[in-house]
């Protein structure tokens, strides 16, 4: 490991006006992982802002990762498209960790069973549709966080999010990360990244 975080994230607007949260966890750690995840979010940003629909953007991203000559290049892709008018949350997950939607003291989870992008020719994504209202939170994390907090079940992480009583998404992200690092004994075995967003009225 060379001290470089292998995770990358994206906040952007798609051509159809949806706000996009995206997170990619490069496989492994260090510079190689960082390059994989950077390529993933960079391609997504360019394709979505250029007007490609979600399905086409994901297909092209997967093809470009497959076509990389240097080394195997694959990375999970975790996306949430937020409709700023209806509150609809469209999750598209490719080999990604669980995500969470907090509404009051209720927390819904969004899981994934597909392979990361760049492994097979026909990318398969897990999709889920949730609805949020003003004051609700959306949380995306990489597997370094879920592994530290009860592994794949995400039970402890879901409970931590449920019990959060603050108003700031930054405070929620900080609390999740602090707890995950503490549970890892202060020395995480994998990169940890948390994205937390809150829906507010314009």
Coordinates of C-alpha atoms in Angstrom, one line a residue:
X1 CA 0.0 0.0 0.0
X2 CA 1.4 3.4 -1.0
X3 CA -0.8 5.8 1.1
X4 CA -3.1 6.6 -1.8
X5 CA -6.8 6.1 -1.3
X6 CA -8.3 3.7 -3.9
X7 CA -11.8 5.2 -3.7
X8 CA -13.3 8.0 -5.9
X9 CA -16.6 9.8 -5.8
X10 CA -18.8 12.0 -7.9
X11 CA -21.3 14.7 -7.4
X12 CA -22.9 15.9 -10.6
X13 CA -26.0 16.7 -12.6
X14 CA -27.1 14.4 -15.4
X15 CA -28.3 15.8 -18.7
X16 CA -31.9 15.2 -17.7
X17 CA -31.5 17.3 -14.5
X18 CA -31.1 14.5 -11.9
X19 CA -28.5 15.0 -9.2
X20 CA -26.0 12.1 -9.3
X21 CA -24.1 10.6 -6.3
X22 CA -21.6 8.0 -7.3
X23 CA -18.9 6.1 -5.5
X24 CA -16.3 3.7 -6.9
X25 CA -14.0 1.5 -4.8
X26 CA -11.0 0.4 -6.9
X27 CA -10.1 -3.2 -6.4
X28 CA -7.3 -3.6 -3.8
X29 CA -5.4 -0.5 -2.5
X30 CA -3.0 2.1 -3.5
X31 CA -2.3 3.7 -6.9
X32 CA -3.7 0.9 -9.1
X33 CA -7.0 0.9 -7.2
X34 CA -7.1 4.7 -7.4
X35 CA -6.6 4.6 -11.2
X36 CA -9.4 2.1 -11.6
X37 CA -11.9 4.0 -9.5
X38 CA -10.9 7.4 -11.0
X39 CA -11.4 6.0 -14.6
X40 CA -14.8 4.8 -13.5
X41 CA -16.2 8.0 -12.1
X42 CA -14.4 10.1 -14.8
X43 CA -16.2 8.1 -17.6
X44 CA -19.5 8.3 -15.8
X45 CA -19.2 12.1 -15.4
X46 CA -18.4 12.7 -19.0
X47 CA -21.0 10.3 -20.4
X48 CA -23.9 11.5 -18.2
X49 CA -23.1 15.2 -18.7
X50 CA -22.9 14.6 -22.5
X51 CA -26.5 13.4 -22.5
X52 CA -26.1 9.6 -22.6
X53 CA -28.9 7.8 -20.8
X54 CA -27.9 5.7 -17.7
X55 CA -28.0 2.4 -19.5
X56 CA -25.8 3.6 -22.4
X57 CA -23.4 5.3 -20.0
X58 CA -22.9 2.2 -18.0
X59 CA -22.5 0.0 -21.1
X60 CA -19.9 2.3 -22.5
X61 CA -18.1 2.6 -19.2
X62 CA -17.9 -1.2 -18.9
X63 CA -16.6 -1.5 -22.5
X64 CA -13.9 1.1 -21.9
X65 CA -12.7 -0.7 -18.7
X66 CA -12.6 -4.0 -20.6
X67 CA -10.6 -2.4 -23.4
X68 CA -7.9 -1.0 -21.1
X69 CA -4.6 -2.5 -22.3
X70 CA -2.3 -2.1 -19.4
X71 CA -3.8 -4.3 -16.7
X72 CA -7.1 -5.8 -15.7
X73 CA -9.2 -2.7 -14.9
X74 CA -12.4 -3.2 -13.0
X75 CA -14.1 -1.4 -10.2
X76 CA -17.5 -1.4 -8.4
X77 CA -19.8 1.4 -9.3
X78 CA -22.4 2.7 -6.9
X79 CA -24.8 5.3 -8.2
X80 CA -27.9 7.1 -6.9
X81 CA -29.9 9.4 -9.2
X82 CA -32.0 11.9 -7.2
X83 CA -35.0 13.4 -8.8
X84 CA -35.1 16.8 -7.2
X85 CA -38.8 17.3 -7.9
X86 CA -40.4 14.0 -6.9
X87 CA -37.9 12.7 -4.4
X88 CA -37.4 9.5 -6.3
X89 CA -34.1 7.8 -5.7
X90 CA -32.9 5.4 -8.4
X91 CA -30.0 3.3 -7.1
X92 CA -27.8 1.5 -9.7
X93 CA -25.2 -0.8 -8.1
X94 CA -22.5 -2.8 -9.9
X95 CA -20.5 -4.9 -7.4
X96 CA -21.0 -2.2 -4.8
X97 CA -21.7 -2.2 -1.0
X98 CA -25.0 -1.6 0.7
X99 CA -26.5 1.9 0.6
X100 CA -29.0 3.4 3.1
X101 CA -31.9 5.8 3.1
X102 CA -32.8 7.3 6.5
X103 CA -36.2 8.8 7.1
X104 CA -36.7 9.8 10.7
X105 CA -35.9 6.7 12.7
X106 CA -36.5 4.3 9.8
X107 CA -33.6 3.1 7.7
X108 CA -34.0 1.2 4.4
X109 CA -31.1 -0.7 2.8
X110 CA -30.2 -1.2 -0.8
X111 CA -28.2 -4.3 -1.5
X112 CA -26.1 -5.6 -4.4
X113 CA -25.2 -9.0 -5.8
X114 CA -23.7 -8.1 -9.2
X115 CA -20.1 -8.2 -10.3
X116 CA -17.9 -5.0 -10.6
X117 CA -17.7 -3.3 -14.0
X118 CA -15.0 -4.3 -16.3
X119 CA -15.1 -8.0 -15.7
X120 CA -17.7 -9.4 -18.1
X121 CA -18.8 -8.0 -21.5
X122 CA -22.5 -7.5 -20.6
X123 CA -22.6 -5.4 -17.5
X124 CA -25.4 -6.4 -15.0
X125 CA -26.6 -3.9 -12.5
X126 CA -28.8 -4.2 -9.4
X127 CA -31.5 -1.6 -9.4
X128 CA -33.8 -0.3 -6.7
X129 CA -36.2 2.6 -6.5
X130 CA -36.8 4.4 -3.2
X131 CA -38.6 7.6 -2.4
X132 CA -37.4 10.3 -0.1
X133 CA -38.9 13.5 1.4
X134 CA -37.4 16.7 2.8
X135 CA -35.0 15.9 5.7
X136 CA -34.2 12.4 4.6
X137 CA -30.6 11.2 4.2
X138 CA -28.9 9.1 1.6
X139 CA -25.7 7.2 2.5
X140 CA -23.3 5.4 0.2
X141 CA -20.2 3.6 1.6
X142 CA -17.3 1.5 0.3
X143 CA -16.8 -2.0 1.6
X144 CA -14.0 -0.9 3.9
X145 CA -16.8 0.6 6.0
X146 CA -19.2 -2.3 5.9
X147 CA -16.4 -4.8 6.6
X148 CA -15.5 -2.9 9.7
X149 CA -19.1 -2.6 10.8
X150 CA -20.6 -6.2 10.9
X151 CA -19.3 -7.3 7.5
X152 CA -21.8 -7.9 4.7
X153 CA -24.9 -7.7 6.9
X154 CA -24.6 -4.0 7.6
X155 CA -26.6 -4.4 10.8
X156 CA -24.4 -2.3 13.0
X157 CA -24.1 0.4 10.3
X158 CA -27.9 0.5 9.7
X159 CA -28.4 0.9 13.5
X160 CA -25.8 3.7 13.7
X161 CA -27.5 5.6 10.9
X162 CA -31.0 5.0 12.5
X163 CA -29.8 6.4 15.8
X164 CA -28.2 9.5 14.3
X165 CA -30.2 12.5 15.5
X166 CA -28.3 15.4 13.9
X167 CA -29.2 17.6 10.9
X168 CA -25.9 17.7 9.1
X169 CA -25.0 15.1 6.4
X170 CA -21.3 15.9 7.1
X171 CA -21.8 15.1 10.7
X172 CA -23.4 11.8 9.8
X173 CA -20.6 10.9 7.4
X174 CA -18.0 11.8 10.1
X175 CA -19.7 9.6 12.7
X176 CA -19.9 6.6 10.4
X177 CA -16.2 7.0 9.4
X178 CA -15.0 7.5 13.0
X179 CA -16.9 4.5 14.2
X180 CA -15.7 2.3 11.3
X181 CA -12.0 3.3 12.0
X182 CA -12.5 2.7 15.7
X183 CA -14.0 -0.8 15.0
X184 CA -11.0 -1.6 12.8
X185 CA -8.7 -0.9 15.8
X186 CA -7.5 2.4 14.4
X187 CA -5.8 0.7 11.4
X188 CA -8.3 0.0 8.6
X189 CA -7.5 -2.9 6.4
X190 CA -9.2 -1.3 3.4
X191 CA -9.9 2.2 2.2
X192 CA -13.0 3.8 3.7
X193 CA -15.2 6.4 2.0
X194 CA -18.7 7.7 3.1
X195 CA -21.0 9.9 1.1
X196 CA -24.0 11.3 3.0
X197 CA -26.5 13.6 1.4
X198 CA -29.7 15.3 2.8
X199 CA -32.7 16.3 0.9
X200 CA -33.7 19.9 1.6
X201 CA -36.3 22.2 0.0
X202 CA -35.1 24.8 -2.4

